[in-house]
Amino acid sequence: MRVWIDQDLCTGDGLCVDHCHDVFTLLEDGIAYVVEDGEAQNDPGGSGSLAAVAPKHVESVIKAAEVCPGECIFIEIDAPVDADIDYDVDVRMAGRIDVRDDEAAA
Protein backbone atom coordinates (compact mmCIF):
# COMPACT_ATOMS: atom_id res chain seq x y z
CA MET A 1 0.00 0.00 0.00
CA ARG A 2 1.15 3.50 -0.75
CA VAL A 3 -0.19 6.88 0.32
CA TRP A 4 0.08 10.51 -0.77
CA ILE A 5 -1.36 13.85 0.29
CA ASP A 6 -2.80 16.53 -1.97
CA GLN A 7 -1.37 19.61 -0.24
CA ASP A 8 -3.85 21.84 -2.10
CA LEU A 9 -6.62 20.20 -0.06
CA CYS A 10 -4.76 19.93 3.26
CA THR A 11 -6.17 22.04 6.08
CA GLY A 12 -3.13 21.52 8.34
CA ASP A 13 -5.14 20.08 11.23
CA GLY A 14 -2.50 17.42 11.88
CA LEU A 15 -4.95 14.62 12.63
CA CYS A 16 -2.97 12.40 10.26
CA VAL A 17 0.16 12.95 12.35
CA ASP A 18 -1.83 12.14 15.50
CA HIS A 19 -2.91 8.83 13.96
CA CYS A 20 0.42 7.81 12.42
CA HIS A 21 3.46 10.02 12.99
CA ASP A 22 5.69 7.46 11.26
CA VAL A 23 3.93 8.08 7.93
CA PHE A 24 2.75 11.71 8.18
CA THR A 25 4.43 14.96 9.23
CA LEU A 26 3.64 18.66 9.29
CA LEU A 27 6.33 20.87 7.78
CA GLU A 28 7.04 24.52 8.54
CA ASP A 29 4.43 25.58 5.97
CA GLY A 30 1.75 24.06 8.24
CA ILE A 31 0.78 21.47 5.65
CA ALA A 32 0.94 17.67 6.00
CA TYR A 33 3.29 15.49 3.97
CA VAL A 34 3.92 11.76 3.82
CA VAL A 35 7.17 10.35 5.15
CA GLU A 36 9.15 7.44 3.79
CA ASP A 37 12.37 6.21 5.38
CA GLY A 38 12.29 9.24 7.68
CA GLU A 39 12.23 11.73 4.79
CA ALA A 40 9.27 13.95 3.90
CA GLN A 41 8.06 13.47 0.36
CA ASN A 42 7.23 16.97 -0.80
CA ASP A 43 5.84 17.08 -4.29
CA PRO A 44 2.93 19.40 -3.41
CA GLY A 45 -0.36 18.52 -4.99
CA GLY A 46 0.95 15.51 -6.86
CA SER A 47 0.96 11.77 -6.60
CA GLY A 48 4.70 11.80 -7.27
CA SER A 49 5.09 11.73 -3.51
CA LEU A 50 3.70 8.26 -2.98
CA ALA A 51 5.15 6.73 0.17
CA ALA A 52 5.19 3.03 0.91
CA VAL A 53 3.24 2.08 4.04
CA ALA A 54 4.63 -0.65 6.27
CA PRO A 55 2.08 -3.37 7.08
CA LYS A 56 2.09 -2.35 10.75
CA HIS A 57 0.86 1.15 9.77
CA VAL A 58 -1.88 0.20 7.29
CA GLU A 59 -4.76 0.46 9.76
CA SER A 60 -3.51 3.78 11.18
CA VAL A 61 -3.05 5.29 7.72
CA ILE A 62 -6.55 4.28 6.65
CA LYS A 63 -7.99 5.70 9.87
CA ALA A 64 -6.07 8.95 9.33
CA ALA A 65 -7.53 9.22 5.83
CA GLU A 66 -11.03 8.61 7.16
CA VAL A 67 -10.85 11.37 9.78
CA CYS A 68 -8.99 13.92 7.63
CA PRO A 69 -11.18 17.05 7.44
CA GLY A 70 -9.56 18.13 4.16
CA GLU A 71 -10.09 14.70 2.59
CA CYS A 72 -6.60 15.08 1.12
CA ILE A 73 -5.10 11.66 1.90
CA PHE A 74 -5.10 9.27 -1.06
CA ILE A 75 -4.31 5.57 -0.90
CA GLU A 76 -3.04 3.27 -3.63
CA ILE A 77 -3.44 -0.47 -3.14
CA ASP A 78 -1.62 -2.97 -5.33
CA ALA A 79 -4.17 -5.81 -5.47
CA PRO A 80 -1.73 -8.71 -5.97
CA VAL A 81 0.71 -7.49 -3.31
CA ASP A 82 -1.79 -6.11 -0.79
CA ALA A 83 -4.34 -8.92 -1.09
CA ASP A 84 -4.15 -9.60 2.65
CA ILE A 85 -5.37 -6.10 3.61
CA ASP A 86 -8.75 -6.63 5.22
CA TYR A 87 -10.18 -3.36 6.45
CA ASP A 88 -13.65 -1.88 6.04
CA VAL A 89 -13.40 1.74 4.95
CA ASP A 90 -15.90 4.52 5.29
CA VAL A 91 -17.87 4.99 2.06
CA ARG A 92 -16.52 8.56 1.80
CA MET A 93 -13.08 7.05 1.24
CA ALA A 94 -14.04 5.20 -1.97
CA GLY A 95 -12.99 8.06 -4.24
CA ARG A 96 -9.60 8.34 -2.57
CA ILE A 97 -8.57 4.71 -2.86
CA ASP A 98 -7.05 3.48 -6.09
CA VAL A 99 -6.89 -0.31 -6.37
CA ARG A 100 -4.36 -1.29 -8.98
CA ASP A 101 -4.37 -4.76 -10.48
CA ASP A 102 -1.49 -4.47 -12.92
CA GLU A 103 -1.05 -8.25 -12.93
CA ALA A 104 -4.57 -8.75 -14.34
CA ALA A 105 -3.98 -6.13 -17.01
CA ALA A 106 -0.96 -7.99 -18.38
JSON list of N, CA, C and O in Angstrom, two decimals, residues 51-100:
[
{"chain": "A", "resi": 51, "resn": "ALA", "atom": "N", "xyz": [4.27, 7.34, -0.83]},
{"chain": "A", "resi": 51, "resn": "ALA", "atom": "CA", "xyz": [5.15, 6.73, 0.17]},
{"chain": "A", "resi": 51, "resn": "ALA", "atom": "C", "xyz": [4.64, 5.34, 0.49]},
{"chain": "A", "resi": 51, "resn": "ALA", "atom": "O", "xyz": [3.44, 5.14, 0.68]},
{"chain": "A", "resi": 52, "resn": "ALA", "atom": "N", "xyz": [5.55, 4.40, 0.53]},
{"chain": "A", "resi": 52, "resn": "ALA", "atom": "CA", "xyz": [5.19, 3.03, 0.91]},
{"chain": "A", "resi": 52, "resn": "ALA", "atom": "C", "xyz": [4.77, 3.00, 2.37]},
{"chain": "A", "resi": 52, "resn": "ALA", "atom": "O", "xyz": [5.37, 3.68, 3.21]},
{"chain": "A", "resi": 53, "resn": "VAL", "atom": "N", "xyz": [3.75, 2.21, 2.67]},
{"chain": "A", "resi": 53, "resn": "VAL", "atom": "CA", "xyz": [3.24, 2.08, 4.04]},
{"chain": "A", "resi": 53, "resn": "VAL", "atom": "C", "xyz": [3.58, 0.68, 4.55]},
{"chain": "A", "resi": 53, "resn": "VAL", "atom": "O", "xyz": [3.20, -0.31, 3.94]},
{"chain": "A", "resi": 54, "resn": "ALA", "atom": "N", "xyz": [4.30, 0.63, 5.65]},
{"chain": "A", "resi": 54, "resn": "ALA", "atom": "CA", "xyz": [4.63, -0.65, 6.27]},
{"chain": "A", "resi": 54, "resn": "ALA", "atom": "C", "xyz": [3.35, -1.33, 6.74]},
{"chain": "A", "resi": 54, "resn": "ALA", "atom": "O", "xyz": [2.42, -0.65, 7.18]},
{"chain": "A", "resi": 55, "resn": "PRO", "atom": "N", "xyz": [3.29, -2.65, 6.65]},
{"chain": "A", "resi": 55, "resn": "PRO", "atom": "CA", "xyz": [2.08, -3.37, 7.08]},
{"chain": "A", "resi": 55, "resn": "PRO", "atom": "C", "xyz": [1.59, -2.98, 8.48]},
{"chain": "A", "resi": 55, "resn": "PRO", "atom": "O", "xyz": [0.38, -2.90, 8.71]},
{"chain": "A", "resi": 56, "resn": "LYS", "atom": "N", "xyz": [2.51, -2.70, 9.38]},
{"chain": "A", "resi": 56, "resn": "LYS", "atom": "CA", "xyz": [2.09, -2.35, 10.75]},
{"chain": "A", "resi": 56, "resn": "LYS", "atom": "C", "xyz": [1.37, -1.00, 10.83]},
{"chain": "A", "resi": 56, "resn": "LYS", "atom": "O", "xyz": [0.73, -0.70, 11.83]},
{"chain": "A", "resi": 57, "resn": "HIS", "atom": "N", "xyz": [1.49, -0.17, 9.77]},
{"chain": "A", "resi": 57, "resn": "HIS", "atom": "CA", "xyz": [0.86, 1.15, 9.77]},
{"chain": "A", "resi": 57, "resn": "HIS", "atom": "C", "xyz": [-0.39, 1.24, 8.90]},
{"chain": "A", "resi": 57, "resn": "HIS", "atom": "O", "xyz": [-1.03, 2.29, 8.85]},
{"chain": "A", "resi": 58, "resn": "VAL", "atom": "N", "xyz": [-0.75, 0.16, 8.23]},
{"chain": "A", "resi": 58, "resn": "VAL", "atom": "CA", "xyz": [-1.88, 0.20, 7.29]},
{"chain": "A", "resi": 58, "resn": "VAL", "atom": "C", "xyz": [-3.16, 0.68, 7.97]},
{"chain": "A", "resi": 58, "resn": "VAL", "atom": "O", "xyz": [-3.83, 1.60, 7.49]},
{"chain": "A", "resi": 59, "resn": "GLU", "atom": "N", "xyz": [-3.52, 0.09, 9.08]},
{"chain": "A", "resi": 59, "resn": "GLU", "atom": "CA", "xyz": [-4.76, 0.46, 9.76]},
{"chain": "A", "resi": 59, "resn": "GLU", "atom": "C", "xyz": [-4.74, 1.92, 10.20]},
{"chain": "A", "resi": 59, "resn": "GLU", "atom": "O", "xyz": [-5.73, 2.64, 10.04]},
{"chain": "A", "resi": 60, "resn": "SER", "atom": "N", "xyz": [-3.62, 2.39, 10.73]},
{"chain": "A", "resi": 60, "resn": "SER", "atom": "CA", "xyz": [-3.51, 3.78, 11.18]},
{"chain": "A", "resi": 60, "resn": "SER", "atom": "C", "xyz": [-3.60, 4.76, 10.03]},
{"chain": "A", "resi": 60, "resn": "SER", "atom": "O", "xyz": [-4.20, 5.82, 10.16]},
{"chain": "A", "resi": 61, "resn": "VAL", "atom": "N", "xyz": [-3.01, 4.42, 8.89]},
{"chain": "A", "resi": 61, "resn": "VAL", "atom": "CA", "xyz": [-3.05, 5.29, 7.72]},
{"chain": "A", "resi": 61, "resn": "VAL", "atom": "C", "xyz": [-4.47, 5.39, 7.18]},
{"chain": "A", "resi": 61, "resn": "VAL", "atom": "O", "xyz": [-4.96, 6.48, 6.85]},
{"chain": "A", "resi": 62, "resn": "ILE", "atom": "N", "xyz": [-5.16, 4.26, 7.12]},
{"chain": "A", "resi": 62, "resn": "ILE", "atom": "CA", "xyz": [-6.55, 4.28, 6.65]},
{"chain": "A", "resi": 62, "resn": "ILE", "atom": "C", "xyz": [-7.42, 5.09, 7.60]},
{"chain": "A", "resi": 62, "resn": "ILE", "atom": "O", "xyz": [-8.24, 5.91, 7.17]},
{"chain": "A", "resi": 63, "resn": "LYS", "atom": "N", "xyz": [-7.23, 4.93, 8.89]},
{"chain": "A", "resi": 63, "resn": "LYS", "atom": "CA", "xyz": [-7.99, 5.70, 9.87]},
{"chain": "A", "resi": 63, "resn": "LYS", "atom": "C", "xyz": [-7.69, 7.19, 9.73]},
{"chain": "A", "resi": 63, "resn": "LYS", "atom": "O", "xyz": [-8.61, 8.02, 9.79]},
{"chain": "A", "resi": 64, "resn": "ALA", "atom": "N", "xyz": [-6.44, 7.54, 9.52]},
{"chain": "A", "resi": 64, "resn": "ALA", "atom": "CA", "xyz": [-6.07, 8.95, 9.33]},
{"chain": "A", "resi": 64, "resn": "ALA", "atom": "C", "xyz": [-6.78, 9.53, 8.11]},
{"chain": "A", "resi": 64, "resn": "ALA", "atom": "O", "xyz": [-7.28, 10.66, 8.15]},
{"chain": "A", "resi": 65, "resn": "ALA", "atom": "N", "xyz": [-6.85, 8.76, 7.04]},
{"chain": "A", "resi": 65, "resn": "ALA", "atom": "CA", "xyz": [-7.53, 9.22, 5.83]},
{"chain": "A", "resi": 65, "resn": "ALA", "atom": "C", "xyz": [-9.02, 9.40, 6.08]},
{"chain": "A", "resi": 65, "resn": "ALA", "atom": "O", "xyz": [-9.63, 10.34, 5.57]},
{"chain": "A", "resi": 66, "resn": "GLU", "atom": "N", "xyz": [-9.60, 8.52, 6.87]},
{"chain": "A", "resi": 66, "resn": "GLU", "atom": "CA", "xyz": [-11.03, 8.61, 7.16]},
{"chain": "A", "resi": 66, "resn": "GLU", "atom": "C", "xyz": [-11.38, 9.86, 7.97]},
{"chain": "A", "resi": 66, "resn": "GLU", "atom": "O", "xyz": [-12.41, 10.48, 7.73]},
{"chain": "A", "resi": 67, "resn": "VAL", "atom": "N", "xyz": [-10.53, 10.24, 8.91]},
{"chain": "A", "resi": 67, "resn": "VAL", "atom": "CA", "xyz": [-10.85, 11.37, 9.78]},
{"chain": "A", "resi": 67, "resn": "VAL", "atom": "C", "xyz": [-10.33, 12.70, 9.25]},
{"chain": "A", "resi": 67, "resn": "VAL", "atom": "O", "xyz": [-10.64, 13.75, 9.82]},
{"chain": "A", "resi": 68, "resn": "CYS", "atom": "N", "xyz": [-9.58, 12.69, 8.18]},
{"chain": "A", "resi": 68, "resn": "CYS", "atom": "CA", "xyz": [-8.99, 13.92, 7.63]},
{"chain": "A", "resi": 68, "resn": "CYS", "atom": "C", "xyz": [-10.08, 14.90, 7.19]},
{"chain": "A", "resi": 68, "resn": "CYS", "atom": "O", "xyz": [-10.86, 14.59, 6.28]},
{"chain": "A", "resi": 69, "resn": "PRO", "atom": "N", "xyz": [-10.13, 16.09, 7.81]},
{"chain": "A", "resi": 69, "resn": "PRO", "atom": "CA", "xyz": [-11.18, 17.05, 7.44]},
{"chain": "A", "resi": 69, "resn": "PRO", "atom": "C", "xyz": [-11.01, 17.61, 6.03]},
{"chain": "A", "resi": 69, "resn": "PRO", "atom": "O", "xyz": [-11.99, 18.01, 5.41]},
{"chain": "A", "resi": 70, "resn": "GLY", "atom": "N", "xyz": [-9.80, 17.62, 5.51]},
{"chain": "A", "resi": 70, "resn": "GLY", "atom": "CA", "xyz": [-9.56, 18.13, 4.16]},
{"chain": "A", "resi": 70, "resn": "GLY", "atom": "C", "xyz": [-9.74, 17.07, 3.09]},
{"chain": "A", "resi": 70, "resn": "GLY", "atom": "O", "xyz": [-9.70, 17.37, 1.90]},
{"chain": "A", "resi": 71, "resn": "GLU", "atom": "N", "xyz": [-9.96, 15.83, 3.51]},
{"chain": "A", "resi": 71, "resn": "GLU", "atom": "CA", "xyz": [-10.09, 14.70, 2.59]},
{"chain": "A", "resi": 71, "resn": "GLU", "atom": "C", "xyz": [-8.98, 14.73, 1.54]},
{"chain": "A", "resi": 71, "resn": "GLU", "atom": "O", "xyz": [-9.20, 14.57, 0.35]},
{"chain": "A", "resi": 72, "resn": "CYS", "atom": "N", "xyz": [-7.75, 14.90, 2.02]},
{"chain": "A", "resi": 72, "resn": "CYS", "atom": "CA", "xyz": [-6.60, 15.08, 1.12]},
{"chain": "A", "resi": 72, "resn": "CYS", "atom": "C", "xyz": [-5.66, 13.89, 1.09]},
{"chain": "A", "resi": 72, "resn": "CYS", "atom": "O", "xyz": [-4.66, 13.92, 0.38]},
{"chain": "A", "resi": 73, "resn": "ILE", "atom": "N", "xyz": [-5.97, 12.83, 1.84]},
{"chain": "A", "resi": 73, "resn": "ILE", "atom": "CA", "xyz": [-5.10, 11.66, 1.90]},
{"chain": "A", "resi": 73, "resn": "ILE", "atom": "C", "xyz": [-5.61, 10.62, 0.90]},
{"chain": "A", "resi": 73, "resn": "ILE", "atom": "O", "xyz": [-6.77, 10.21, 0.97]},
{"chain": "A", "resi": 74, "resn": "PHE", "atom": "N", "xyz": [-4.75, 10.22, -0.01]},
{"chain": "A", "resi": 74, "resn": "PHE", "atom": "CA", "xyz": [-5.10, 9.27, -1.06]},
{"chain": "A", "resi": 74, "resn": "PHE", "atom": "C", "xyz": [-4.28, 8.00, -0.90]},
{"chain": "A", "resi": 74, "resn": "PHE", "atom": "O", "xyz": [-3.09, 8.06, -0.61]},
{"chain": "A", "resi": 75, "resn": "ILE", "atom": "N", "xyz": [-4.93, 6.88, -1.11]},
{"chain": "A", "resi": 75, "resn": "ILE", "atom": "CA", "xyz": [-4.31, 5.57, -0.90]},
{"chain": "A", "resi": 75, "resn": "ILE", "atom": "C", "xyz": [-4.29, 4.80, -2.21]},
{"chain": "A", "resi": 75, "resn": "ILE", "atom": "O", "xyz": [-5.27, 4.79, -2.94]},
{"chain": "A", "resi": 76, "resn": "GLU", "atom": "N", "xyz": [-3.17, 4.14, -2.46]},
{"chain": "A", "resi": 76, "resn": "GLU", "atom": "CA", "xyz": [-3.04, 3.27, -3.63]},
{"chain": "A", "resi": 76, "resn": "GLU", "atom": "C", "xyz": [-2.76, 1.86, -3.13]},
{"chain": "A", "resi": 76, "resn": "GLU", "atom": "O", "xyz": [-1.82, 1.64, -2.36]},
{"chain": "A", "resi": 77, "resn": "ILE", "atom": "N", "xyz": [-3.60, 0.93, -3.54]},
{"chain": "A", "resi": 77, "resn": "ILE", "atom": "CA", "xyz": [-3.44, -0.47, -3.14]},
{"chain": "A", "resi": 77, "resn": "ILE", "atom": "C", "xyz": [-3.09, -1.28, -4.37]},
{"chain": "A", "resi": 77, "resn": "ILE", "atom": "O", "xyz": [-3.75, -1.19, -5.40]},
{"chain": "A", "resi": 78, "resn": "ASP", "atom": "N", "xyz": [-2.04, -2.07, -4.26]},
{"chain": "A", "resi": 78, "resn": "ASP", "atom": "CA", "xyz": [-1.62, -2.97, -5.33]},
{"chain": "A", "resi": 78, "resn": "ASP", "atom": "C", "xyz": [-2.28, -4.32, -5.04]},
{"chain": "A", "resi": 78, "resn": "ASP", "atom": "O", "xyz": [-1.84, -5.05, -4.15]},
{"chain": "A", "resi": 79, "resn": "ALA", "atom": "N", "xyz": [-3.34, -4.62, -5.76]},
{"chain": "A", "resi": 79, "resn": "ALA", "atom": "CA", "xyz": [-4.17, -5.81, -5.47]},
{"chain": "A", "resi": 79, "resn": "ALA", "atom": "C", "xyz": [-3.37, -7.10, -5.27]},
{"chain": "A", "resi": 79, "resn": "ALA", "atom": "O", "xyz": [-3.57, -7.79, -4.28]},
{"chain": "A", "resi": 80, "resn": "PRO", "atom": "N", "xyz": [-2.46, -7.45, -6.19]},
{"chain": "A", "resi": 80, "resn": "PRO", "atom": "CA", "xyz": [-1.73, -8.71, -5.97]},
{"chain": "A", "resi": 80, "resn": "PRO", "atom": "C", "xyz": [-0.85, -8.70, -4.72]},
{"chain": "A", "resi": 80, "resn": "PRO", "atom": "O", "xyz": [-0.77, -9.68, -3.99]},
{"chain": "A", "resi": 81, "resn": "VAL", "atom": "N", "xyz": [-0.21, -7.59, -4.44]},
{"chain": "A", "resi": 81, "resn": "VAL", "atom": "CA", "xyz": [0.71, -7.49, -3.31]},
{"chain": "A", "resi": 81, "resn": "VAL", "atom": "C", "xyz": [-0.03, -7.29, -1.99]},
{"chain": "A", "resi": 81, "resn": "VAL", "atom": "O", "xyz": [0.32, -7.89, -0.98]},
{"chain": "A", "resi": 82, "resn": "ASP", "atom": "N", "xyz": [-1.07, -6.47, -2.01]},
{"chain": "A", "resi": 82, "resn": "ASP", "atom": "CA", "xyz": [-1.79, -6.11, -0.79]},
{"chain": "A", "resi": 82, "resn": "ASP", "atom": "C", "xyz": [-3.07, -6.92, -0.59]},
{"chain": "A", "resi": 82, "resn": "ASP", "atom": "O", "xyz": [-3.98, -6.49, 0.09]},
{"chain": "A", "resi": 83, "resn": "ALA", "atom": "N", "xyz": [-3.13, -8.10, -1.15]},
{"chain": "A", "resi": 83, "resn": "ALA", "atom": "CA", "xyz": [-4.34, -8.92, -1.09]},
{"chain": "A", "resi": 83, "resn": "ALA", "atom": "C", "xyz": [-4.76, -9.26, 0.34]},
{"chain": "A", "resi": 83, "resn": "ALA", "atom": "O", "xyz": [-5.93, -9.50, 0.61]},
{"chain": "A", "resi": 84, "resn": "ASP", "atom": "N", "xyz": [-3.82, -9.24, 1.27]},
{"chain": "A", "resi": 84, "resn": "ASP", "atom": "CA", "xyz": [-4.15, -9.60, 2.65]},
{"chain": "A", "resi": 84, "resn": "ASP", "atom": "C", "xyz": [-4.71, -8.44, 3.47]},
{"chain": "A", "resi": 84, "resn": "ASP", "atom": "O", "xyz": [-5.09, -8.62, 4.62]},
{"chain": "A", "resi": 85, "resn": "ILE", "atom": "N", "xyz": [-4.80, -7.23, 2.89]},
{"chain": "A", "resi": 85, "resn": "ILE", "atom": "CA", "xyz": [-5.37, -6.10, 3.61]},
{"chain": "A", "resi": 85, "resn": "ILE", "atom": "C", "xyz": [-6.87, -6.33, 3.73]},
{"chain": "A", "resi": 85, "resn": "ILE", "atom": "O", "xyz": [-7.58, -6.47, 2.75]},
{"chain": "A", "resi": 86, "resn": "ASP", "atom": "N", "xyz": [-7.34, -6.39, 4.95]},
{"chain": "A", "resi": 86, "resn": "ASP", "atom": "CA", "xyz": [-8.75, -6.63, 5.22]},
{"chain": "A", "resi": 86, "resn": "ASP", "atom": "C", "xyz": [-9.21, -5.55, 6.18]},
{"chain": "A", "resi": 86, "resn": "ASP", "atom": "O", "xyz": [-9.05, -5.67, 7.40]},
{"chain": "A", "resi": 87, "resn": "TYR", "atom": "N", "xyz": [-9.77, -4.48, 5.62]},
{"chain": "A", "resi": 87, "resn": "TYR", "atom": "CA", "xyz": [-10.18, -3.36, 6.45]},
{"chain": "A", "resi": 87, "resn": "TYR", "atom": "C", "xyz": [-11.40, -2.72, 5.80]},
{"chain": "A", "resi": 87, "resn": "TYR", "atom": "O", "xyz": [-11.37, -2.40, 4.61]},
{"chain": "A", "resi": 88, "resn": "ASP", "atom": "N", "xyz": [-12.46, -2.56, 6.54]},
{"chain": "A", "resi": 88, "resn": "ASP", "atom": "CA", "xyz": [-13.65, -1.88, 6.04]},
{"chain": "A", "resi": 88, "resn": "ASP", "atom": "C", "xyz": [-13.41, -0.38, 6.11]},
{"chain": "A", "resi": 88, "resn": "ASP", "atom": "O", "xyz": [-13.08, 0.14, 7.17]},
{"chain": "A", "resi": 89, "resn": "VAL", "atom": "N", "xyz": [-13.60, 0.29, 4.98]},
{"chain": "A", "resi": 89, "resn": "VAL", "atom": "CA", "xyz": [-13.40, 1.74, 4.95]},
{"chain": "A", "resi": 89, "resn": "VAL", "atom": "C", "xyz": [-14.73, 2.46, 4.87]},
{"chain": "A", "resi": 89, "resn": "VAL", "atom": "O", "xyz": [-15.71, 1.94, 4.35]},
{"chain": "A", "resi": 90, "resn": "ASP", "atom": "N", "xyz": [-14.74, 3.65, 5.36]},
{"chain": "A", "resi": 90, "resn": "ASP", "atom": "CA", "xyz": [-15.90, 4.52, 5.29]},
{"chain": "A", "resi": 90, "resn": "ASP", "atom": "C", "xyz": [-16.20, 4.78, 3.81]},
{"chain": "A", "resi": 90, "resn": "ASP", "atom": "O", "xyz": [-15.29, 4.97, 3.00]},
{"chain": "A", "resi": 91, "resn": "VAL", "atom": "N", "xyz": [-17.46, 4.81, 3.46]},
{"chain": "A", "resi": 91, "resn": "VAL", "atom": "CA", "xyz": [-17.87, 4.99, 2.06]},
{"chain": "A", "resi": 91, "resn": "VAL", "atom": "C", "xyz": [-17.32, 6.30, 1.46]},
{"chain": "A", "resi": 91, "resn": "VAL", "atom": "O", "xyz": [-17.07, 6.38, 0.27]},
{"chain": "A", "resi": 92, "resn": "ARG", "atom": "N", "xyz": [-17.09, 7.30, 2.29]},
{"chain": "A", "resi": 92, "resn": "ARG", "atom": "CA", "xyz": [-16.52, 8.56, 1.80]},
{"chain": "A", "resi": 92, "resn": "ARG", "atom": "C", "xyz": [-15.10, 8.40, 1.28]},
{"chain": "A", "resi": 92, "resn": "ARG", "atom": "O", "xyz": [-14.60, 9.24, 0.56]},
{"chain": "A", "resi": 93, "resn": "MET", "atom": "N", "xyz": [-14.46, 7.31, 1.65]},
{"chain": "A", "resi": 93, "resn": "MET", "atom": "CA", "xyz": [-13.08, 7.05, 1.24]},
{"chain": "A", "resi": 93, "resn": "MET", "atom": "C", "xyz": [-12.98, 6.46, -0.17]},
{"chain": "A", "resi": 93, "resn": "MET", "atom": "O", "xyz": [-11.92, 6.45, -0.77]},
{"chain": "A", "resi": 94, "resn": "ALA", "atom": "N", "xyz": [-14.07, 5.95, -0.70]},
{"chain": "A", "resi": 94, "resn": "ALA", "atom": "CA", "xyz": [-14.04, 5.20, -1.97]},
{"chain": "A", "resi": 94, "resn": "ALA", "atom": "C", "xyz": [-13.35, 5.97, -3.09]},
{"chain": "A", "resi": 94, "resn": "ALA", "atom": "O", "xyz": [-12.59, 5.40, -3.86]},
{"chain": "A", "resi": 95, "resn": "GLY", "atom": "N", "xyz": [-13.58, 7.25, -3.18]},
{"chain": "A", "resi": 95, "resn": "GLY", "atom": "CA", "xyz": [-12.99, 8.06, -4.24]},
{"chain": "A", "resi": 95, "resn": "GLY", "atom": "C", "xyz": [-11.51, 8.37, -4.04]},
{"chain": "A", "resi": 95, "resn": "GLY", "atom": "O", "xyz": [-10.86, 8.87, -4.94]},
{"chain": "A", "resi": 96, "resn": "ARG", "atom": "N", "xyz": [-11.00, 8.04, -2.86]},
{"chain": "A", "resi": 96, "resn": "ARG", "atom": "CA", "xyz": [-9.60, 8.34, -2.57]},
{"chain": "A", "resi": 96, "resn": "ARG", "atom": "C", "xyz": [-8.75, 7.09, -2.46]},
{"chain": "A", "resi": 96, "resn": "ARG", "atom": "O", "xyz": [-7.62, 7.14, -2.02]},
{"chain": "A", "resi": 97, "resn": "ILE", "atom": "N", "xyz": [-9.32, 5.96, -2.86]},
{"chain": "A", "resi": 97, "resn": "ILE", "atom": "CA", "xyz": [-8.57, 4.71, -2.86]},
{"chain": "A", "resi": 97, "resn": "ILE", "atom": "C", "xyz": [-8.49, 4.20, -4.29]},
{"chain": "A", "resi": 97, "resn": "ILE", "atom": "O", "xyz": [-9.50, 4.02, -4.95]},
{"chain": "A", "resi": 98, "resn": "ASP", "atom": "N", "xyz": [-7.29, 3.99, -4.75]},
{"chain": "A", "resi": 98, "resn": "ASP", "atom": "CA", "xyz": [-7.05, 3.48, -6.09]},
{"chain": "A", "resi": 98, "resn": "ASP", "atom": "C", "xyz": [-6.53, 2.05, -5.95]},
{"chain": "A", "resi": 98, "resn": "ASP", "atom": "O", "xyz": [-5.44, 1.84, -5.41]},
{"chain": "A", "resi": 99, "resn": "VAL", "atom": "N", "xyz": [-7.32, 1.09, -6.41]},
{"chain": "A", "resi": 99, "resn": "VAL", "atom": "CA", "xyz": [-6.89, -0.31, -6.37]},
{"chain": "A", "resi": 99, "resn": "VAL", "atom": "C", "xyz": [-6.32, -0.65, -7.74]},
{"chain": "A", "resi": 99, "resn": "VAL", "atom": "O", "xyz": [-7.01, -0.61, -8.74]},
{"chain": "A", "resi": 100, "resn": "ARG", "atom": "N", "xyz": [-5.06, -0.96, -7.73]},
{"chain": "A", "resi": 100, "resn": "ARG", "atom": "CA", "xyz": [-4.36, -1.29, -8.98]},
{"chain": "A", "resi": 100, "resn": "ARG", "atom": "C", "xyz": [-4.20, -2.79, -9.07]},
{"chain": "A", "resi": 100, "resn": "ARG", "atom": "O", "xyz": [-3.82, -3.44, -8.12]}
]
